Every structure is written in C-alpha cells, then in structure tokens.
Short mmCIF file of C-alpha atoms and ligand atoms in Angstrom, two decimals:
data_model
loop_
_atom_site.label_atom_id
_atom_site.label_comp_id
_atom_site.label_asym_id
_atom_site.label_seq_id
_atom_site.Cartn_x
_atom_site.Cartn_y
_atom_site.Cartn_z
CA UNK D 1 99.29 112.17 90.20
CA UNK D 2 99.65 108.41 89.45
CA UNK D 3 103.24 107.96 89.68
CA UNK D 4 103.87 108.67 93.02
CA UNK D 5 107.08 110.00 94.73
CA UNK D 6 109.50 108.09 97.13
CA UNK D 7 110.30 109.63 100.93
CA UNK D 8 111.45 108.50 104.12
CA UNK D 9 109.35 109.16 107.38
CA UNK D 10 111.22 111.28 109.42
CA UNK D 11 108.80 112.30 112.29
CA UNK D 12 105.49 111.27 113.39
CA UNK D 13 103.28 114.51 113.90
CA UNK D 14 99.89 112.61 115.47
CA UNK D 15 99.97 109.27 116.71
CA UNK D 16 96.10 109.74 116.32
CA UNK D 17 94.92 111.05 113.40
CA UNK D 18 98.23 109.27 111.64
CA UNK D 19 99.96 112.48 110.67
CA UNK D 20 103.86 111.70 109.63
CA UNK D 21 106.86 114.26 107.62
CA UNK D 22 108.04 113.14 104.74
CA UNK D 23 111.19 113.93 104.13
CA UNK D 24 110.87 113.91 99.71
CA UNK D 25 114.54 114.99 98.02
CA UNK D 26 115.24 117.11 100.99
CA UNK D 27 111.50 118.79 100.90
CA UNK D 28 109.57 118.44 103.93
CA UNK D 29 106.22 117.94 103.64
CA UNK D 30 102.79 116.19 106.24
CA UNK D 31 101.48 113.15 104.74
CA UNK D 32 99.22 110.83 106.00
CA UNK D 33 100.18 107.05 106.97
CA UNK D 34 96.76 105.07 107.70
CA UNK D 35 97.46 102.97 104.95
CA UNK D 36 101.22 102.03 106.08
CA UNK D 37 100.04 101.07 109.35
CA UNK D 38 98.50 97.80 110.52
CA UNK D 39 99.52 95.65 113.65
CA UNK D 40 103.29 94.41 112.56
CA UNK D 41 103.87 98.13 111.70
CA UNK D 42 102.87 100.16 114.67
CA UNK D 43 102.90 104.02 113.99
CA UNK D 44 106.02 104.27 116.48
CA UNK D 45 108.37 101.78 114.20
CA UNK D 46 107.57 104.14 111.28
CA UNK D 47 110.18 106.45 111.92
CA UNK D 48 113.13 105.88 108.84
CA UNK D 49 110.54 103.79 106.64
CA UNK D 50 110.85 104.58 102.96
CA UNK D 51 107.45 105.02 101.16
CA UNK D 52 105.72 105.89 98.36
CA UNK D 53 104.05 109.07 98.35
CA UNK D 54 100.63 109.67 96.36
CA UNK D 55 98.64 112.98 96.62
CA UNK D 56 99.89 113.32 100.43
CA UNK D 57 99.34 109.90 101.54
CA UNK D 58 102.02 107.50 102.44
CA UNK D 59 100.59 104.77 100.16
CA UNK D 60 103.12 101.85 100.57
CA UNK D 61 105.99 101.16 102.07
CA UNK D 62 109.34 99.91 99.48
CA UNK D 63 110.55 97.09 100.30
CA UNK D 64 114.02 97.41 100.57
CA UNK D 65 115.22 93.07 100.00
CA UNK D 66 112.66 93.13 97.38
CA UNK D 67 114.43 95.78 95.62
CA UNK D 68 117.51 94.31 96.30
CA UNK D 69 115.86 90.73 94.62
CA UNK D 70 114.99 92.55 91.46
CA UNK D 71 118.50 93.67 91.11
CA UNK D 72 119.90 90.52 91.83
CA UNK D 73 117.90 88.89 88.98
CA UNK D 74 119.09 91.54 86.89
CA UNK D 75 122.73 91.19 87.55
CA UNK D 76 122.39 87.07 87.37
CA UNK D 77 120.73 87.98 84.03
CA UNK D 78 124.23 89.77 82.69
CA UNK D 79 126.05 87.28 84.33
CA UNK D 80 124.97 84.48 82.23
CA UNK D 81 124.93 86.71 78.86
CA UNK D 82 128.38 87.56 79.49
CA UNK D 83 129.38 84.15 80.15
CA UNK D 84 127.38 82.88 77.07
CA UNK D 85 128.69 85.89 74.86
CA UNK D 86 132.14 84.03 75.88
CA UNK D 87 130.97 80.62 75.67
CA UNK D 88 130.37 81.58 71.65
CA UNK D 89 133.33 84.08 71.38
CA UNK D 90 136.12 81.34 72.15
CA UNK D 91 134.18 78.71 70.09
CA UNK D 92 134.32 81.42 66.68
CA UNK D 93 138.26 81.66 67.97
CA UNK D 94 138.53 77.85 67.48
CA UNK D 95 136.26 77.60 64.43
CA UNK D 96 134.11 75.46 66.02
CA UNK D 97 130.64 75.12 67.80
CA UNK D 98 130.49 75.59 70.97
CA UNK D 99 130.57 72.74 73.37
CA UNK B 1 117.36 104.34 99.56
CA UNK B 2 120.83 103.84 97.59
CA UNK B 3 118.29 100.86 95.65
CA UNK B 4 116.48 104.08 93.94
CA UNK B 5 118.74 105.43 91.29
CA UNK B 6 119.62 101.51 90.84
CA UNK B 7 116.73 101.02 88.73
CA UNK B 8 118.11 103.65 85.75
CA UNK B 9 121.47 101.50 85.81
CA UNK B 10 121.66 101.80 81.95
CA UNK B 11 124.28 99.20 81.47
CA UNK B 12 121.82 97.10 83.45
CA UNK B 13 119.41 98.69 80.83
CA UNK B 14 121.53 97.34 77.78
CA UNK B 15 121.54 93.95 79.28
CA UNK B 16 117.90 93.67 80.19
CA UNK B 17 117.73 94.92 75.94
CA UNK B 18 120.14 91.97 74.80
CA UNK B 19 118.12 89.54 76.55
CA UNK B 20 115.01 90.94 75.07
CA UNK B 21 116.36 90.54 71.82
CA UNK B 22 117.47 87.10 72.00
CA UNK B 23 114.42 86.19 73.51
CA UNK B 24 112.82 87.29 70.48
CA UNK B 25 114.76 86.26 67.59
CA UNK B 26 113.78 82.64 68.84
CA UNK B 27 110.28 83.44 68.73
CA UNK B 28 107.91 82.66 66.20
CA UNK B 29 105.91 86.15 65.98
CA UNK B 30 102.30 85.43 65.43
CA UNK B 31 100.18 86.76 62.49
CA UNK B 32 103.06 88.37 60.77
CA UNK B 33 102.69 91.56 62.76
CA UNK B 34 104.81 92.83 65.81
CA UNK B 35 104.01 91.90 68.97
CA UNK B 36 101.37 94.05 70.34
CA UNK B 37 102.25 95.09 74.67
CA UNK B 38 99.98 97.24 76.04
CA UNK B 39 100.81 99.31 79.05
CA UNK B 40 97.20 100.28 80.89
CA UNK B 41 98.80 102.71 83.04
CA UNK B 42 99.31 106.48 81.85
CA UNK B 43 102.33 106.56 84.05
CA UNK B 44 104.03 103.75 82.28
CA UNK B 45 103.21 105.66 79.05
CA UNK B 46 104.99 108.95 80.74
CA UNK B 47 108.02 106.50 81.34
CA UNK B 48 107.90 105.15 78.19
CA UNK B 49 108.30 108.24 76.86
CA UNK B 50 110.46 110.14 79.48
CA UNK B 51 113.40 107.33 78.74
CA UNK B 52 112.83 106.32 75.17
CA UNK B 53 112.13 102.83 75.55
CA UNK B 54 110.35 102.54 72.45
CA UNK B 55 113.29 103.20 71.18
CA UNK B 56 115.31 100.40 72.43
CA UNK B 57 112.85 97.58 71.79
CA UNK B 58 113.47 95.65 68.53
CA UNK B 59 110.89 95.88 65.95
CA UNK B 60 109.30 92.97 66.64
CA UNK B 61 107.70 94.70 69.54
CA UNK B 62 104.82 97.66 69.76
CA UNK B 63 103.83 99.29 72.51
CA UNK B 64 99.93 100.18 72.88
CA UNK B 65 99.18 103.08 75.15
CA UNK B 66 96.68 101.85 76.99
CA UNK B 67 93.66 104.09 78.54
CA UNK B 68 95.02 104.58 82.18
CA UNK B 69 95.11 107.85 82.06
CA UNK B 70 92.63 109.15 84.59
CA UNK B 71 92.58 112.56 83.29
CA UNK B 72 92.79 112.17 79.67
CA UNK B 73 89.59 110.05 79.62
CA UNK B 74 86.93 112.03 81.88
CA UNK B 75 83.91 112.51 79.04
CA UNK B 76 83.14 116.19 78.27
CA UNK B 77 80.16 115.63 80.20
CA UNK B 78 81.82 115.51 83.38
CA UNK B 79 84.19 118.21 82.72
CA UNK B 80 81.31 120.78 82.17
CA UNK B 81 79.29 119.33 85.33
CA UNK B 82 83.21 120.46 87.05
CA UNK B 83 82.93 123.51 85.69
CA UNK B 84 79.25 124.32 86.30
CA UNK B 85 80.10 124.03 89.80
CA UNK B 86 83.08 126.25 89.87
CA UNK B 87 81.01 128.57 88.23
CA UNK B 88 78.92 128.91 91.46
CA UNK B 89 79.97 132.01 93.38
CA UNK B 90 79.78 130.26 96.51
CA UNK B 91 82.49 127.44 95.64
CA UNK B 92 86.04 127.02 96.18
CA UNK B 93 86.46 123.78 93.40
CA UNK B 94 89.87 122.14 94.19
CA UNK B 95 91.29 120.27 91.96
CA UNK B 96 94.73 118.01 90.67
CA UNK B 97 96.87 120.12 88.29
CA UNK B 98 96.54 118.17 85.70
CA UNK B 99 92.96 118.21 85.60
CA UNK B 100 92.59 121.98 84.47
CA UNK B 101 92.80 121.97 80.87
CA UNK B 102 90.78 119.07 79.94
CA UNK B 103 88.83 120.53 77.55
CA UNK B 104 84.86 120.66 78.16
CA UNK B 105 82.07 121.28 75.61
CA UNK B 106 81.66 125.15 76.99
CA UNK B 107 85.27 125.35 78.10
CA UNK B 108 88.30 123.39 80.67
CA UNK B 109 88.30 124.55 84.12
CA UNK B 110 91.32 126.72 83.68
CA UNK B 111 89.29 128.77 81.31
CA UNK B 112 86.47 129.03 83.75
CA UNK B 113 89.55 130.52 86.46
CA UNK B 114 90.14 132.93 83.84
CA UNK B 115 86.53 133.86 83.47
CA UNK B 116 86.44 134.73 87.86
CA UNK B 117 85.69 131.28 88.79
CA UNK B 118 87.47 130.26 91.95
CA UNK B 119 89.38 127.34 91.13
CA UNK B 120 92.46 126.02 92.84
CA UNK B 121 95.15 123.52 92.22
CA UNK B 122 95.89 121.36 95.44
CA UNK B 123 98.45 118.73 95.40
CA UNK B 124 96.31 116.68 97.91
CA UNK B 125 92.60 116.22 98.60
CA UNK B 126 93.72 116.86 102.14
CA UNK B 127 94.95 120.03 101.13
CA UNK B 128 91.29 120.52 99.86
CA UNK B 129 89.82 120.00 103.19
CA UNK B 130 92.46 122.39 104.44
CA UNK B 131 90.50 125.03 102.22
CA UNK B 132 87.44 124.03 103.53
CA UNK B 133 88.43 124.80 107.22
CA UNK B 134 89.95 128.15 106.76
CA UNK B 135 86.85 129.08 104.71
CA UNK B 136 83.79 127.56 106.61
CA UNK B 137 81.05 130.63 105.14
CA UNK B 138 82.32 128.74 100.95
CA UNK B 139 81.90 125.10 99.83
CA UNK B 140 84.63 123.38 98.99
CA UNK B 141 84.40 120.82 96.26
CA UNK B 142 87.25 118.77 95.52
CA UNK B 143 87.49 117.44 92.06
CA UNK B 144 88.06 113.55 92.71
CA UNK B 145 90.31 111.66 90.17
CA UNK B 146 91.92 108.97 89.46
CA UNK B 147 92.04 105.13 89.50
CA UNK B 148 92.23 102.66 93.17
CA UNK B 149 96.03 104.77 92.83
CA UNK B 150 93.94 107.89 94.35
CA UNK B 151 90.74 106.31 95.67
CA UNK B 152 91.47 105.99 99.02
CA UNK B 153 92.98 109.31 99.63
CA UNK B 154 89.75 110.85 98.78
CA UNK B 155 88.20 108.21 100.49
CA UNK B 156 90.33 108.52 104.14
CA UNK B 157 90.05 112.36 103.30
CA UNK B 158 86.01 112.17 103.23
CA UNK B 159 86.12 109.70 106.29
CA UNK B 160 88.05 112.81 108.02
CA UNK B 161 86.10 115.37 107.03
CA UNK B 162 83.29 113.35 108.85
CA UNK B 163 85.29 112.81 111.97
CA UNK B 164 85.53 116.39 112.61
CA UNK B 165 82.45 117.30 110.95
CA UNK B 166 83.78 119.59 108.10
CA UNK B 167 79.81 120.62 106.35
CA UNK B 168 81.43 122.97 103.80
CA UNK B 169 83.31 120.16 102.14
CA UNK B 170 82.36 117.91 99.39
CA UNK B 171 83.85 115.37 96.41
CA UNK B 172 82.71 115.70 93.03
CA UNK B 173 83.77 111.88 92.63
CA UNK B 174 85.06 110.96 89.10
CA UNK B 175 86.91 107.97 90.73
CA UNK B 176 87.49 105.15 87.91
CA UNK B 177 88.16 101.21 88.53
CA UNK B 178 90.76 99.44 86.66
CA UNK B 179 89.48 95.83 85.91
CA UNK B 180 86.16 96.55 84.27
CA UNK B 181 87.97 99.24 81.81
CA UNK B 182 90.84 96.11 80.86
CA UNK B 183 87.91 93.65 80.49
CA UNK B 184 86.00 96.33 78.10
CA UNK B 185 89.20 96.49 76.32
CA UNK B 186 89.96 92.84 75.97
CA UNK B 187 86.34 92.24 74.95
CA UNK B 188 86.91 94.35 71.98
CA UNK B 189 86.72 92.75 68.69
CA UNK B 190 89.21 94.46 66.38
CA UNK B 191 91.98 94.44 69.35
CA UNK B 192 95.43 92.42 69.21
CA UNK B 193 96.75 92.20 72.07
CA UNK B 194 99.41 90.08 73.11
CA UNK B 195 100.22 91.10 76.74
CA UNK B 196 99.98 93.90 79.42
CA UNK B 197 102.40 95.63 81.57
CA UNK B 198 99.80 96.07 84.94
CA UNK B 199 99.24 98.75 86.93
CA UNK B 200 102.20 99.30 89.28
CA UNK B 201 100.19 101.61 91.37
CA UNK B 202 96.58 100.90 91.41
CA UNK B 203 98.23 97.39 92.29
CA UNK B 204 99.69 98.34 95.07
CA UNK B 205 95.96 99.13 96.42
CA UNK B 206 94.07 95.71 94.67
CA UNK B 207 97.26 93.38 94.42
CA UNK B 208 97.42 91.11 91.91
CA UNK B 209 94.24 88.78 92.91
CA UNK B 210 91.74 90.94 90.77
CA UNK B 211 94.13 90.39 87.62
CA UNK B 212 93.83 86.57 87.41
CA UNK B 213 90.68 86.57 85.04
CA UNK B 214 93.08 87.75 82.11
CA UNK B 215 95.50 85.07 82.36
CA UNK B 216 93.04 82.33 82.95
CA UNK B 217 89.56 83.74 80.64
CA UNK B 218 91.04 85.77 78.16
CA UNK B 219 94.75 83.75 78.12
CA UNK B 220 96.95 86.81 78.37
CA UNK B 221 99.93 87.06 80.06
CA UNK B 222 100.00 90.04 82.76
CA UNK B 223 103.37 91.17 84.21
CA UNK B 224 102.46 94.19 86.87
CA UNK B 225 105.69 96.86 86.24
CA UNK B 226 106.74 99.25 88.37
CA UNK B 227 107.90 102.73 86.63
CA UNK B 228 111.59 102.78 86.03
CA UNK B 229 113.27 102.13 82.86
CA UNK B 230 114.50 98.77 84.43
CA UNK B 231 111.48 97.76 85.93
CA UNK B 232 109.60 98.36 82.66
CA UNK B 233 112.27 96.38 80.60
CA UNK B 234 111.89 93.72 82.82
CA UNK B 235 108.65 93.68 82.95
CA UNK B 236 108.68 93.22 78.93
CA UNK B 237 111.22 90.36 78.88
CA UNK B 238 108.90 89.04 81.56
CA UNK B 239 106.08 89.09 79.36
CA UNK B 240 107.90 87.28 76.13
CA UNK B 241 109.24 84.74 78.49
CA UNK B 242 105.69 84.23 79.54
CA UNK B 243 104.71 84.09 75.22
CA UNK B 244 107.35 82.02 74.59
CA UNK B 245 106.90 79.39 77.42
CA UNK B 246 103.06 79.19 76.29
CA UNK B 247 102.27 80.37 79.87
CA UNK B 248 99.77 82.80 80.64
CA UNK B 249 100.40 84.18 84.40
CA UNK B 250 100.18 87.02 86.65
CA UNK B 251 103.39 88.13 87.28
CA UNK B 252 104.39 90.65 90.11
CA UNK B 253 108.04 92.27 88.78
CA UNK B 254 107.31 95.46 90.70
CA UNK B 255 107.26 93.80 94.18
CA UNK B 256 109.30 95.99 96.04
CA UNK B 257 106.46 98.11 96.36
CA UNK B 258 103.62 95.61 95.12
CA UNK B 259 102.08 93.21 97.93
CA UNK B 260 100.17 90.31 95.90
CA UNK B 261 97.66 90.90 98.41
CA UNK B 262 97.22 94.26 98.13
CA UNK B 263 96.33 97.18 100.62
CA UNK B 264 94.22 96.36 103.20
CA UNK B 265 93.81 99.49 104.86
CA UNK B 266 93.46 101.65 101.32
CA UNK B 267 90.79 98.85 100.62
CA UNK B 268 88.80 98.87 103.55
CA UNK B 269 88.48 102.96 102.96
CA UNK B 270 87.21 102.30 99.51
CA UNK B 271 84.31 99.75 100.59
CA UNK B 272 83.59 102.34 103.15
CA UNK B 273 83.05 105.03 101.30
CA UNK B 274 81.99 104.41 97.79
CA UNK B 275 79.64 101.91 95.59
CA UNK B 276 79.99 100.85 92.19
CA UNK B 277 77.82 103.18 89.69
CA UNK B 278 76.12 101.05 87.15
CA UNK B 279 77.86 102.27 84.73
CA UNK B 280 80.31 105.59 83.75
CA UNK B 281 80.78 107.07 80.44
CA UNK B 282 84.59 106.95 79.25
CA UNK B 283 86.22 109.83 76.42
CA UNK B 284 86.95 107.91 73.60
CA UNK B 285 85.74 104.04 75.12
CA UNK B 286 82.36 105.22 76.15
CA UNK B 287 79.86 103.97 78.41
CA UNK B 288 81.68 101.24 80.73
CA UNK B 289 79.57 98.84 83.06
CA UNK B 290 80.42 99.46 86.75
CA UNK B 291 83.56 101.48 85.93
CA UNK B 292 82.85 104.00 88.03
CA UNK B 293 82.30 104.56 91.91
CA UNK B 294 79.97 107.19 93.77
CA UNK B 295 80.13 107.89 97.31
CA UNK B 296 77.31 105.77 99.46
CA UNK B 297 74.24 107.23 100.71
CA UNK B 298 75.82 107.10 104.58
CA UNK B 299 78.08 109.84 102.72
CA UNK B 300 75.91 112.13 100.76
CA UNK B 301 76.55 115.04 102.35
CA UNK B 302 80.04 114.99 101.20
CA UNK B 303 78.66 114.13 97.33
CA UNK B 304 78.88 117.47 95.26
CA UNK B 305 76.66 115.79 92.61
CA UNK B 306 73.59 115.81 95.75
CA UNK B 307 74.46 118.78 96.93
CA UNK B 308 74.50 121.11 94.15
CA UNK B 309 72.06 120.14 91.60
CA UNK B 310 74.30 119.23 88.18
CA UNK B 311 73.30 119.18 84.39
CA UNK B 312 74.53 115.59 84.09
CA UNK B 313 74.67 115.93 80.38
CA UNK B 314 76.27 113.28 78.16
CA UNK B 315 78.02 115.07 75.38
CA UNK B 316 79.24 113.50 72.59
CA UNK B 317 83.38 113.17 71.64
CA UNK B 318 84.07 115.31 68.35
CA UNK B 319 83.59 114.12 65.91
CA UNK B 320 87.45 114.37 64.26
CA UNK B 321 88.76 113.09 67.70
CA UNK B 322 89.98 109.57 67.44
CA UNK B 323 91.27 109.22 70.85
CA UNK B 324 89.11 106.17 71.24
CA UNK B 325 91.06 104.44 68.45
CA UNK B 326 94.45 105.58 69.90
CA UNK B 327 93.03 103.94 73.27
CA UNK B 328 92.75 100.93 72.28
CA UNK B 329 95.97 100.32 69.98
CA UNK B 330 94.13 100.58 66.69
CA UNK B 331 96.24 103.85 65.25
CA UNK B 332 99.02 105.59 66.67
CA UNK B 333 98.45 109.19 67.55
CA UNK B 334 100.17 110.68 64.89
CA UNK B 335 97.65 109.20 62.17
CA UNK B 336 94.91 110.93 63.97
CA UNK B 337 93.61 113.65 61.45
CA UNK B 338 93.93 115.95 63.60
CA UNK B 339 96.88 115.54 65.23
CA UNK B 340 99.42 118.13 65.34
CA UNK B 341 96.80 120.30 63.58
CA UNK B 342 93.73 120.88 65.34
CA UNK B 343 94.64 118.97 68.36
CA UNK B 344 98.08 120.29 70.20
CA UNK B 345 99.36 120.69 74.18
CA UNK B 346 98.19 124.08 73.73
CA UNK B 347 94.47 123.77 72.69
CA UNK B 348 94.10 119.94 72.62
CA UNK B 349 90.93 118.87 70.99
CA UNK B 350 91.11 115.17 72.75
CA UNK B 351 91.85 114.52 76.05
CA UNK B 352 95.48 112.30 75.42
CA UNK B 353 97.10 115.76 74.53
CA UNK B 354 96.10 117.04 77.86
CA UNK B 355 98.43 115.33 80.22
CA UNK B 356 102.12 113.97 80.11
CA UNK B 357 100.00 110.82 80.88
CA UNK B 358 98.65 111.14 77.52
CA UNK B 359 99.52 109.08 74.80
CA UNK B 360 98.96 111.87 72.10
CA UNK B 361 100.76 114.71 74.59
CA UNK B 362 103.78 112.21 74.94
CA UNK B 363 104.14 111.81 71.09
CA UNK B 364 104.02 115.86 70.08
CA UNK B 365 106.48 116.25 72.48
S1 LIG J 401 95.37 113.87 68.35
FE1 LIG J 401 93.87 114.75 69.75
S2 LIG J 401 91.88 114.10 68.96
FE2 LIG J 401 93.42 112.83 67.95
S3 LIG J 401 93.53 111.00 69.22
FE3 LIG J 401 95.10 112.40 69.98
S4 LIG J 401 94.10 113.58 71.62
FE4 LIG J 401 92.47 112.54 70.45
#
C-alpha cells in the first residue's frame, strides 16, 4: 500500500469531482487526481501524464527530466570509474604510478 | 515511461556498487563497527529484500529496518478495537489487504471473517465509500492506515463522503505521522545510527522541509530514496559521500517524483480533516507523542471511534516478541527467540512477520 504503482492518464472521467483512467501495465482502472492538479496543471493538460498511483489516487506526477537527471548522474558516475579504472590499468602496464 | 525499467539497469547497479566500495575503503569507519543505514520506510525494506541489496553492500555497511511499516506496528489494542467493530452485525469493515492478519489479543481480522464477520478487502478507501453507497441500510467503516503516503486519500475520501452526504460511512483512523516516530527513534539511547534513507513516499506528501531537524539537531545525514534498486544504491553512496565530506544534509535523490516542497493539495486535505492525537501507542516502540492523527470534531460523524462506542484497551506486546528491538536496529530478526519458531508468515506472533513490509516477514522468506 506504500509503494505505489506508476500509470499514465489516459482519459478524464469528471472534470468535477476529478475522476481520471489510469491506464497501470495495460489495466484500466478510475483514480482520483485532486492532488495532481493545481493552476499550471489544469485537469484538461492531464491527459498522457505519468503518475504515481497510491490506493486509487493519482498521488504525484514523475517527472520525466528528473528521471532523466538521475540517470545522467549515474552514467557520468561509470564514466569516470571507467576512465579511472584505465587511468590505473595503463600505469600497472608501465610499472609506474599513475600520473 | 521508457525511464521506468531504467532504474533496474544492473550494470548501472554494479557501478553504483564499485563506487560504494571505493567510497568506503577510504573511510575511516567509526567505533569499529559497520556503518549502521537505516531505511524508515517498510517499502524500502520490501526492496531491499525483493533485489538483494544487502547482499551487494560491502561489509562495512548494515542496514537497519526501520519502523515504517504502517501495518506491522498498529498495537494489539487497535487491532481488537478493528475487530470489535467488524464484529457488529450491522458493519461492512473495509479494509487494506495487508491489514487482515495482524494479529490481535482475541484474534486478526481475517479470523473474525472466518468467524461471520463481514469484512472486506478494498484496494482503495474510495472503493470503501463505494460499499457504503450500494449498501445505505449497513455502516461502512473503513479501516484507515498508513503514514502522510495514505493520509490524504482517506482524507479527500472523507471530504467526499461529506459532499454528497454519504451517513453510513465512517474511518476507523489509525493514520500515523512520520517525523515524531524518527525523532522517538533518534532520541533513543542505545541506538547507532549513522544515516537514513527517507521516505520516498510520505515525502512526496511533506517534502523534504519537515526532515531538516535531523541534519541540523541530531547531525545525521538524510538522503530521501525512491524504491528501485538504483535509486536505493544511490541513495546509499549519497549518504557515505555525505559521512565522508563531514556534511550532514537533506538530500532529495528520488526527485523525479519528490517535490522539496511537497504536496500542496494532499496537505491541505490533511489539515482539513484531521488533528494531531496527543499521543498513539506504537507495537514494539510504544506510546509516541503526537504520532498519531484523529479526524476533527467538524468530522465526527465520519469517526468510527464516536460512532460506535470502542473498548480502547491498551494491551500489552508479548512478552517473547522483540519486535521493538528489531525496530530500532538493536538485533536482527533472526536472533529474536522466537523467530522462525513461534513467530512465522503463517501465525506470526509480532507484527514484522505480517507484511512483505516487515522486516521479520522479509528475512523468513
Ligand atoms: S520474530 Fe516475530 S516476535 Fe520476533 S521480532 Fe520478529 S515479528 Fe517480532
């Protein structure tokens, strides 16, 4: 109940009482979105948005360049252990320290 | 969202395990013990668990299981006021799966099923309120769990039961808060701690605001982690980075999903609805100043502890349970006496070998 479940909004149900399908791994299912909703996300730009679902409410929306940061910092990360892993690698091959 | 599976990468894994590592063979390791990570949040212990991360970390680091498990600390007390009222002929008592074998001191509420009582598992409190509209001559009493993650569903959930003026529907409100239960924790005098993984999901409701007291009272460094392997390796490497620098900070890794300011819509729902209770008793921690929330007086009708009149007895833990010393990182599960023996998934004696959520559960498995 606390971990939640990605889905994308594919339909708003009632503008009014904020009544969306989620589409969750191809199961459809109502939730509500009053907590995804606030004045720079109107109901009617929902449509598409992923979000985290929690006991049938849409409880955040995933950030999509966030996720994409957190990656990034992750690749960067083997990036410079690679390099470093060669950085020591070709200074063993010399018998040496590296520079 | 092709960034989903992204976060199980495990040759991203390996990496973010290299650097964790390294990071730690240049650290000097205080006290001549491991270091000591606690994750509050029963989902990170599911996680933990599910992927065998334990198993990847050098030995320089532990993991304590920390007590955010909604379900696997509601006190026997409050379990038998749950079933008391499901006992009532006239009730429908909805409740979270998970929820239904807790044991009580008479018996868990899927015993009570099994004895006639009319107990159902809903996925959603709105799903509860459903119930109470195709049955308007029962009550309906949903069994309200959970930390902020679930507060303000059964908080929007009351605030539409009002709008279309459901009377047959009512919360028996076991709702928990996060920062008075970490406090409690950190106040303890025979804990060592060294950091915390946060709360990906009850941050997502509080942000990271209410988390600053541990990095700047009690000088602990606080990464909140979302639940993926990656995000929860990260998070860890984020945390030694933090040890290592000498920093203590909140850190947000899990920010995709995370805003530092929080929810203001889930929040506003919450300070509608409830009030802090003085204090709530805790299986295994016990009695925890204004840990707990009730619903406010402008609500009582909804509040299944006003409307049906409830024992409200405080019962103590048994007395061979040590889930209170598996809570807070003193023993692992397994040297619980009872462990294996008395206490399994099938007839679990303590409440961490009810759910997945559970550090003892997770362990047997
Ligand atoms: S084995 Fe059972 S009684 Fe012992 S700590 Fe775990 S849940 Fe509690």
């Amino acid at each position: 109940m606390c971990l939640g479940i990605p889905g994308r909004i594919v339909r708003i149900d009632d503008a009014a009482t904020m009544r969306a399908t989620v589409d969750i791994s191809g199961v459809r299912r109502q939730v509500n979105i009053a907590c995804i909703v606030d004045e720079e996300h109107p109901v009617s730009s929902c449509v598409g948005d992923w979000v985290l679902v929690h006991v049938g409410f849409a409880m955040s929306r995933i950030d999509e360049a966030e996720a994409v940061e957190t990656l990034r910092i992750l690749t960067e990360l083997g990036e410079a252990r690679a390099e470093l892993e060669a950085i020591h690698l070709s200074a063993a091959h010399l018998g040496g320290h590296p520079a | 969202m092709k960034y989903l599976d992204e976060f199980r990468d495990s040759a991203k894994a390996r990496i973010l395990v290299t650097e964790i590592e390294a990071l730690v063979a240049t650290m000097d390791v205080p006290h001549g013990r491991p270091l000591h990570i606690m994750e509050v949040c029963g989902g990170h212990t599911h996680s933990i668990f599910r992927f065998g991360i334990e198993g990847m970390l050098p030995k320089q680091i532990e993991l304590v299981h920390g007590p955010g498990c909604p379900v696997c600390v509601l006190p026997m007390g409050r379990v038998d006021d749950g079933v008391n009222i499901a006992e009532r002929p006239e009730v429908i008592f909805a409740t979270f799966g998970d929820a239904m074998r807790v044991p009580g001191s008479r018996k868990s509420l899927i015993q009570a099923k099994a004895d006639g009582a009319d107990v159902r598992m809903v996925y959603s409190p709105l799903d509860a309120l459903a119930i109470a509209r195709k049955n308007p001559a029962r009550e309906v009493v949903f069994f309200g769990l959970g930390f902020e993650t679930t507060m303000p569903s059964t908080a929007l959930t009351i605030l539409q039961a009002e709008s279309e003026q459901v009377a047959n529907f009512s919360v028996f409100c076991n709702h928990i808060t996060i920062v008075p239960t970490i406090k409690a924790i950190l106040d303890s005098p025979d804990l060592e701690l060294d950091g915390f993984l946060g709360p990906g999901h009850v941050s997502m409701v509080i942000g990271t605001a209410p988390y600053e007291f541990i990095a700047n009272f009690y000088r602990k460094p606080m990464v909140v982690a979302g639940f993926e392997p990656l995000d929860i390796l990260q998070s860890i490497w984020m945390v030694l980075k933090q040890i290592k620098e000498g920093r203590t900070d909140v850190e947000n890794q899990y920010a995709r999903v995370v805003p530092d300011k929080g929810n203001a819509a889930a929040l506003s729902a919450v300070s509608r609805v409830y009030e802090l209770r003085q204090f709530f008793e805790w299986r295994g921690l016990g009695s925890i100043d204004h840990s707990g929330v009730k619903l406010r007086d402008e609500y009582k009708q909804f509040d299944a502890e006003r409307k049906f009149s409830i024992p409200n007895i405080k019962i103590a833990d048994p007395k061979s349970c040590q889930c209170g010393e598996v809570l807070k990182g003193m023993i692992k599960p397994w040297q619980c006496k009872v462990f294996g023996s008395a206490c399994t998934p099938e007839m679990p004696l303590g409440a961490l070998m009810v759910s997945s959520e559970g550090a003892c559960a997770a362990y047997y498995q």
